[in-house]
Coordinates of C-alpha atoms in Angstrom, one line a residue:
M1 CA 78.8 -23.6 -19.7
A2 CA 80.4 -20.5 -21.3
E3 CA 78.1 -18.9 -23.8
P4 CA 79.2 -20.8 -27.1
S5 CA 81.0 -19.1 -30.8
K6 CA 81.5 -21.7 -32.7
I7 CA 79.2 -24.6 -32.4
L8 CA 78.8 -27.9 -34.4
I9 CA 75.3 -29.8 -34.5
I10 CA 75.9 -33.3 -35.8
R11 CA 72.7 -35.8 -37.8
L12 CA 74.0 -37.3 -40.5
S13 CA 71.0 -39.2 -41.8
S14 CA 68.6 -39.4 -42.8
L15 CA 65.9 -36.7 -44.4
G16 CA 63.3 -36.6 -42.0
D17 CA 65.4 -36.8 -38.8
I18 CA 67.2 -34.0 -40.0
I19 CA 64.6 -31.9 -41.1
L20 CA 63.5 -32.6 -37.2
T21 CA 66.8 -31.0 -36.1
T22 CA 65.3 -27.4 -37.1
P23 CA 63.4 -26.6 -34.6
I24 CA 66.3 -27.2 -32.0
V25 CA 68.7 -25.3 -34.7
R26 CA 66.4 -22.5 -34.8
A27 CA 66.3 -22.4 -30.9
I28 CA 70.2 -22.3 -30.8
K29 CA 70.2 -19.4 -33.5
K30 CA 67.7 -17.4 -31.6
K31 CA 70.0 -18.1 -27.9
Y32 CA 72.8 -17.3 -29.9
P33 CA 72.5 -14.9 -32.5
D34 CA 76.1 -14.4 -32.9
A35 CA 77.3 -18.2 -32.9
A36 CA 78.5 -19.4 -36.1
I37 CA 76.9 -22.7 -36.2
D38 CA 77.7 -25.7 -38.7
F39 CA 75.7 -28.8 -39.2
L40 CA 77.7 -32.3 -40.1
L41 CA 75.3 -34.6 -42.4
R42 CA 75.3 -36.5 -45.2
T43 CA 75.8 -34.8 -48.7
E44 CA 72.9 -36.3 -49.9
Y45 CA 70.7 -34.2 -47.3
K46 CA 72.5 -30.7 -47.8
D47 CA 69.3 -29.5 -49.6
I48 CA 68.1 -29.2 -45.8
F49 CA 70.1 -26.4 -45.1
K50 CA 71.6 -24.8 -48.3
F51 CA 69.2 -21.8 -48.1
S52 CA 69.1 -21.6 -43.8
P53 CA 69.6 -18.4 -42.5
D54 CA 70.8 -20.3 -39.0
I55 CA 73.5 -22.4 -40.3
N56 CA 76.9 -21.1 -41.4
Q57 CA 78.7 -23.8 -42.8
I58 CA 77.3 -27.0 -44.0
I59 CA 79.8 -30.1 -43.6
E60 CA 79.3 -33.0 -45.8
F61 CA 80.2 -36.7 -44.9
T62 CA 80.0 -39.0 -47.4
R63 CA 80.7 -42.9 -46.6
Q64 CA 83.6 -43.4 -48.6
K65 CA 85.2 -40.3 -46.7
D66 CA 88.3 -41.3 -44.1
N67 CA 87.0 -40.1 -40.6
L68 CA 90.6 -39.1 -40.0
A69 CA 89.9 -36.4 -42.7
I70 CA 86.8 -34.9 -41.3
V71 CA 88.5 -35.1 -38.2
S72 CA 91.4 -33.3 -39.0
L73 CA 89.0 -30.5 -40.6
L74 CA 86.7 -30.2 -37.8
K75 CA 89.8 -29.8 -35.3
A76 CA 90.3 -26.7 -37.3
K77 CA 87.5 -25.3 -36.4
K78 CA 87.7 -25.4 -32.9
Y79 CA 84.2 -25.8 -31.8
N80 CA 83.1 -25.0 -28.1
L81 CA 80.4 -27.2 -28.4
I82 CA 79.3 -29.5 -30.3
I83 CA 75.9 -31.3 -29.9
D84 CA 75.6 -34.7 -31.1
L85 CA 71.9 -35.5 -32.4
Q86 CA 73.1 -38.7 -34.2
N87 CA 74.8 -40.7 -31.6
N88 CA 75.7 -43.6 -33.4
I89 CA 79.6 -45.4 -33.9
R90 CA 80.2 -42.9 -36.7
S91 CA 79.5 -40.2 -34.8
R92 CA 81.3 -41.0 -31.9
N93 CA 84.1 -41.8 -33.7
I94 CA 84.2 -38.4 -35.2
T95 CA 82.9 -36.4 -32.2
N96 CA 85.3 -38.7 -29.4
K97 CA 88.1 -37.2 -31.2
L98 CA 87.5 -33.5 -30.8
K99 CA 87.9 -31.6 -26.7
A100 CA 84.7 -29.5 -27.1
P101 CA 82.1 -30.0 -24.9
K102 CA 79.3 -32.2 -25.8
L103 CA 76.1 -33.3 -25.8
R104 CA 74.1 -36.6 -27.1
F105 CA 70.9 -37.6 -28.0
R106 CA 69.9 -40.8 -26.5
K107 CA 67.6 -42.6 -28.1
K108 CA 65.1 -44.8 -26.4
N109 CA 66.6 -47.6 -27.8
L110 CA 64.7 -49.9 -24.9
A111 CA 61.3 -48.7 -25.3
K112 CA 61.1 -49.6 -28.8
F113 CA 62.7 -52.8 -28.9
M114 CA 60.5 -53.6 -26.1
L115 CA 57.4 -52.7 -28.3
V116 CA 58.1 -54.0 -31.2
S117 CA 59.3 -57.2 -29.5
F118 CA 57.1 -57.9 -27.2
K119 CA 54.2 -55.0 -27.9
L120 CA 54.8 -53.5 -24.1
N121 CA 54.2 -50.1 -24.3
L122 CA 57.1 -48.1 -21.9
F123 CA 56.6 -44.8 -23.4
N124 CA 54.9 -42.6 -21.1
K125 CA 53.6 -40.6 -23.7
I126 CA 53.7 -39.3 -27.6
T127 CA 56.9 -37.0 -27.6
P128 CA 57.6 -35.6 -30.8
I129 CA 61.5 -35.9 -32.2
P130 CA 62.4 -32.7 -32.0
V131 CA 61.2 -32.6 -28.6
Q132 CA 63.0 -35.7 -27.8
Y133 CA 66.7 -33.9 -29.0
A134 CA 65.7 -30.6 -27.1
Q135 CA 65.8 -32.7 -23.7
Y136 CA 69.6 -33.0 -24.4
V137 CA 70.2 -29.7 -25.0
P138 CA 68.7 -27.7 -22.2
I139 CA 70.4 -24.7 -22.9
V140 CA 67.7 -23.7 -25.5
S141 CA 64.0 -24.1 -25.3
L142 CA 61.5 -24.5 -28.5
D143 CA 59.0 -22.2 -30.1
N144 CA 56.2 -23.4 -31.3
E145 CA 56.8 -22.8 -35.1
G146 CA 57.3 -26.6 -36.7
A147 CA 59.9 -27.1 -38.8
D148 CA 61.6 -25.5 -41.3
L149 CA 62.9 -25.8 -45.1
F150 CA 64.1 -22.6 -46.3
L151 CA 63.7 -22.3 -50.4
P152 CA 65.1 -19.5 -52.8
D153 CA 63.2 -17.3 -54.4
D154 CA 64.6 -17.9 -58.0
I155 CA 63.5 -21.2 -58.6
K156 CA 59.5 -21.2 -60.1
S157 CA 57.5 -24.1 -59.4
E158 CA 56.1 -26.1 -62.3
L159 CA 52.9 -25.8 -61.0
L160 CA 50.1 -23.4 -60.7
K161 CA 48.7 -23.4 -57.7
D162 CA 45.0 -24.7 -57.6
D163 CA 42.7 -25.8 -54.6
K164 CA 41.8 -28.5 -56.4
L165 CA 45.9 -29.7 -56.4
I166 CA 46.5 -32.7 -54.1
G167 CA 50.2 -34.2 -53.9
I168 CA 51.2 -37.7 -53.5
C169 CA 54.7 -39.4 -52.3
P170 CA 53.5 -42.7 -53.0
G171 CA 57.2 -43.9 -51.8
S172 CA 59.4 -45.0 -49.0
R173 CA 62.7 -46.4 -48.4
H174 CA 61.0 -49.7 -46.5
F175 CA 58.0 -52.1 -47.9
T176 CA 56.1 -51.7 -44.7
K177 CA 55.7 -48.3 -44.7
M178 CA 54.7 -47.7 -48.7
Y179 CA 50.9 -47.7 -49.2
P180 CA 50.5 -50.6 -51.7
V181 CA 50.7 -49.3 -55.8
D182 CA 47.3 -51.0 -56.8
Y183 CA 45.6 -49.0 -53.6
Q184 CA 47.3 -45.8 -54.8
I185 CA 46.5 -46.4 -58.1
A186 CA 42.8 -46.7 -57.3
L187 CA 43.2 -43.8 -54.5
C188 CA 44.4 -41.4 -57.3
K189 CA 41.6 -42.6 -59.8
K190 CA 38.9 -41.7 -57.4
F191 CA 40.5 -37.9 -56.8
V192 CA 40.6 -37.7 -60.5
E193 CA 37.0 -39.0 -60.7
K194 CA 36.0 -36.2 -58.9
G195 CA 37.8 -33.2 -60.2
F196 CA 41.1 -33.3 -58.3
K197 CA 44.2 -32.5 -60.2
I198 CA 46.9 -35.1 -59.1
V199 CA 50.8 -34.7 -58.9
L200 CA 53.4 -37.0 -57.8
F201 CA 56.3 -36.6 -55.8
G202 CA 59.7 -38.4 -55.1
G203 CA 63.3 -39.3 -55.6
K204 CA 65.5 -41.2 -57.4
D205 CA 64.2 -44.2 -55.6
D206 CA 60.4 -43.4 -56.2
K207 CA 60.6 -43.0 -59.8
K208 CA 59.4 -46.2 -60.6
I209 CA 56.5 -46.6 -58.5
C210 CA 55.5 -43.2 -59.7
R211 CA 55.9 -43.8 -63.6
Q212 CA 53.8 -47.4 -62.9
I213 CA 50.9 -44.8 -60.8
A214 CA 51.0 -42.3 -63.8
S215 CA 51.1 -44.5 -66.3
E216 CA 47.3 -46.2 -65.4
V217 CA 45.8 -43.0 -64.7
P218 CA 45.7 -40.2 -67.3
G219 CA 46.2 -37.0 -66.5
I220 CA 48.6 -37.3 -63.6
V221 CA 51.6 -35.0 -63.3
D222 CA 54.4 -36.9 -62.1
L223 CA 57.3 -34.6 -60.9
S224 CA 60.1 -37.3 -59.4
N225 CA 63.3 -36.3 -59.8
D226 CA 66.6 -37.1 -58.9
D227 CA 66.4 -36.1 -55.7
D228 CA 65.9 -32.8 -56.1
L229 CA 64.7 -31.7 -52.5
I230 CA 64.9 -28.3 -53.8
Q231 CA 62.6 -28.5 -56.4
T232 CA 60.4 -31.0 -54.8
A233 CA 59.7 -28.6 -52.2
V234 CA 59.0 -25.4 -54.5
N235 CA 56.5 -27.9 -56.3
M236 CA 55.0 -29.0 -53.2
K237 CA 54.4 -25.7 -51.9
N238 CA 51.5 -25.0 -54.7
C239 CA 49.6 -28.0 -53.7
N240 CA 46.6 -28.0 -51.6
L241 CA 47.4 -30.7 -49.4
V242 CA 49.6 -33.9 -49.6
I243 CA 49.3 -37.5 -49.2
C244 CA 52.2 -39.8 -48.1
N245 CA 53.7 -42.3 -45.7
D246 CA 55.5 -42.3 -43.0
S247 CA 58.6 -40.6 -45.0
G248 CA 61.2 -38.4 -45.4
L249 CA 58.7 -36.0 -47.4
M250 CA 56.2 -35.7 -45.3
H251 CA 58.2 -33.9 -43.3
A252 CA 59.7 -32.3 -46.0
A253 CA 55.6 -31.4 -46.3
T254 CA 55.5 -30.5 -43.0
A255 CA 57.8 -28.2 -42.8
L256 CA 56.6 -26.3 -45.5
K257 CA 53.2 -26.0 -43.9
I258 CA 51.4 -27.6 -46.1
P259 CA 48.6 -30.0 -44.5
V260 CA 49.2 -33.5 -44.8
V261 CA 47.5 -37.0 -44.5
A262 CA 49.9 -39.6 -43.5
I263 CA 49.4 -43.2 -44.3
F264 CA 51.5 -45.1 -41.2
G265 CA 51.6 -48.8 -41.8
S266 CA 54.0 -51.0 -39.7
T267 CA 55.4 -47.5 -37.9
V268 CA 53.4 -46.1 -34.5
K269 CA 53.3 -42.4 -33.5
E270 CA 55.1 -43.3 -29.9
F271 CA 58.5 -43.6 -32.1
G272 CA 58.0 -39.7 -32.2
F273 CA 57.8 -39.3 -35.9
A274 CA 54.5 -37.7 -36.9
P275 CA 54.2 -34.7 -38.7
Y276 CA 55.6 -32.1 -36.1
M277 CA 53.2 -29.2 -35.4
S278 CA 51.4 -29.0 -38.6
E279 CA 48.0 -29.6 -40.2
N280 CA 47.9 -33.5 -40.3
L281 CA 45.8 -36.4 -40.5
I282 CA 47.1 -39.6 -39.6
L283 CA 45.2 -42.8 -40.6
E284 CA 46.5 -46.2 -39.0
N285 CA 45.4 -49.7 -38.5
N286 CA 44.9 -49.7 -34.9
S287 CA 43.0 -53.3 -34.7
L288 CA 45.9 -55.2 -35.5
T289 CA 48.5 -57.1 -32.3
C290 CA 51.2 -57.5 -34.9
R291 CA 51.7 -53.8 -35.2
P292 CA 54.2 -52.2 -34.7
C293 CA 56.7 -54.6 -36.3
S294 CA 59.5 -52.5 -36.4
H295 CA 60.3 -48.8 -35.6
I296 CA 61.9 -48.0 -39.0
G297 CA 60.2 -50.3 -41.5
K298 CA 60.8 -53.9 -42.9
A299 CA 61.2 -55.3 -46.3
E300 CA 58.1 -57.4 -46.0
C301 CA 55.6 -58.0 -44.0
P302 CA 56.6 -60.6 -41.0
K303 CA 53.0 -62.3 -41.0
K304 CA 52.7 -62.2 -44.9
H305 CA 49.1 -60.4 -44.6
F306 CA 50.3 -56.7 -44.8
K307 CA 47.4 -55.6 -43.0
C308 CA 48.3 -52.9 -41.2
M309 CA 48.1 -51.3 -45.0
R310 CA 45.6 -53.4 -47.1
E311 CA 42.7 -53.2 -44.3
I312 CA 43.2 -49.2 -45.3
T313 CA 41.1 -49.0 -48.2
P314 CA 41.7 -46.5 -50.8
E315 CA 37.6 -45.7 -50.3
M316 CA 38.7 -44.7 -46.3
V317 CA 41.6 -43.0 -47.6
F318 CA 39.5 -40.8 -49.8
N319 CA 36.9 -40.5 -47.8
S320 CA 38.9 -39.3 -44.8
T321 CA 40.6 -37.0 -46.9
I322 CA 37.7 -35.1 -48.5
N323 CA 36.3 -35.1 -45.0
Y324 CA 39.8 -33.5 -43.9
I325 CA 39.8 -30.8 -46.7
K326 CA 36.5 -29.5 -45.4
T327 CA 38.2 -28.9 -42.0
L328 CA 40.8 -27.3 -43.5

């Protein structure tokens, strides 16, 4: 393959998946520093690359936008390499109409299905998603620098940096990936009683749970917002540690090089979405035969007991976090 000068990378969603493309984006830019690299993603995730020195242009996709308009725009760009890290019907409908050579990510759908449905583990090892991406982009090699989330210098934090400051990201798009609200309230109370300062982070969909927790625990700072990823990240950088679910903000925290304590419920590390190349502690219930019940999460526990989360008590999370902090 001739050295590409105009490259299009596609990953339309979601927050964590796109953040985990940044190691491959960085590797491509290092290999081809003079190449113009564009990124096609859904509009709501554009902040991930808004300040990235590796991306030439962000091309925004909306569900309402006609595919023909997107294809027309992309054709005019005359790319000589397309890297499709989404590889679903929507991305193929676009890329199949473009003439440039293509590299496509292949998802481990069969292995996921067998593990979820029959608890048969076909994964030979736990392979992080950035490494899986790189397997289908053999023109480059990954470095050891983790994920990226670039921030501007002119946006100030609403928090003062403090060794006692712990961020908590209580929300998740799926119920079975979210630590129970009553447990989160109990956990926050324990930290506050021990002199820690707690700040809540989340987007528009997390505002309700953040308000509920803040109303139950005096002294908590609720910084949930209307999906302003940049302001959230600027604030989060002043935290000593972040406690989170298996969620997009977990990957944002790791991209910011903040140690995380991640609570995994219905999902498992085999799917590749554990914190990537960062300080982390994962808490999970490995005693259950029903886990994982999904590779993306469910709206309710299929067994109705929700033991994957309910058996990870606030006391366990608190004690594990305190011990983890001592190792940092």
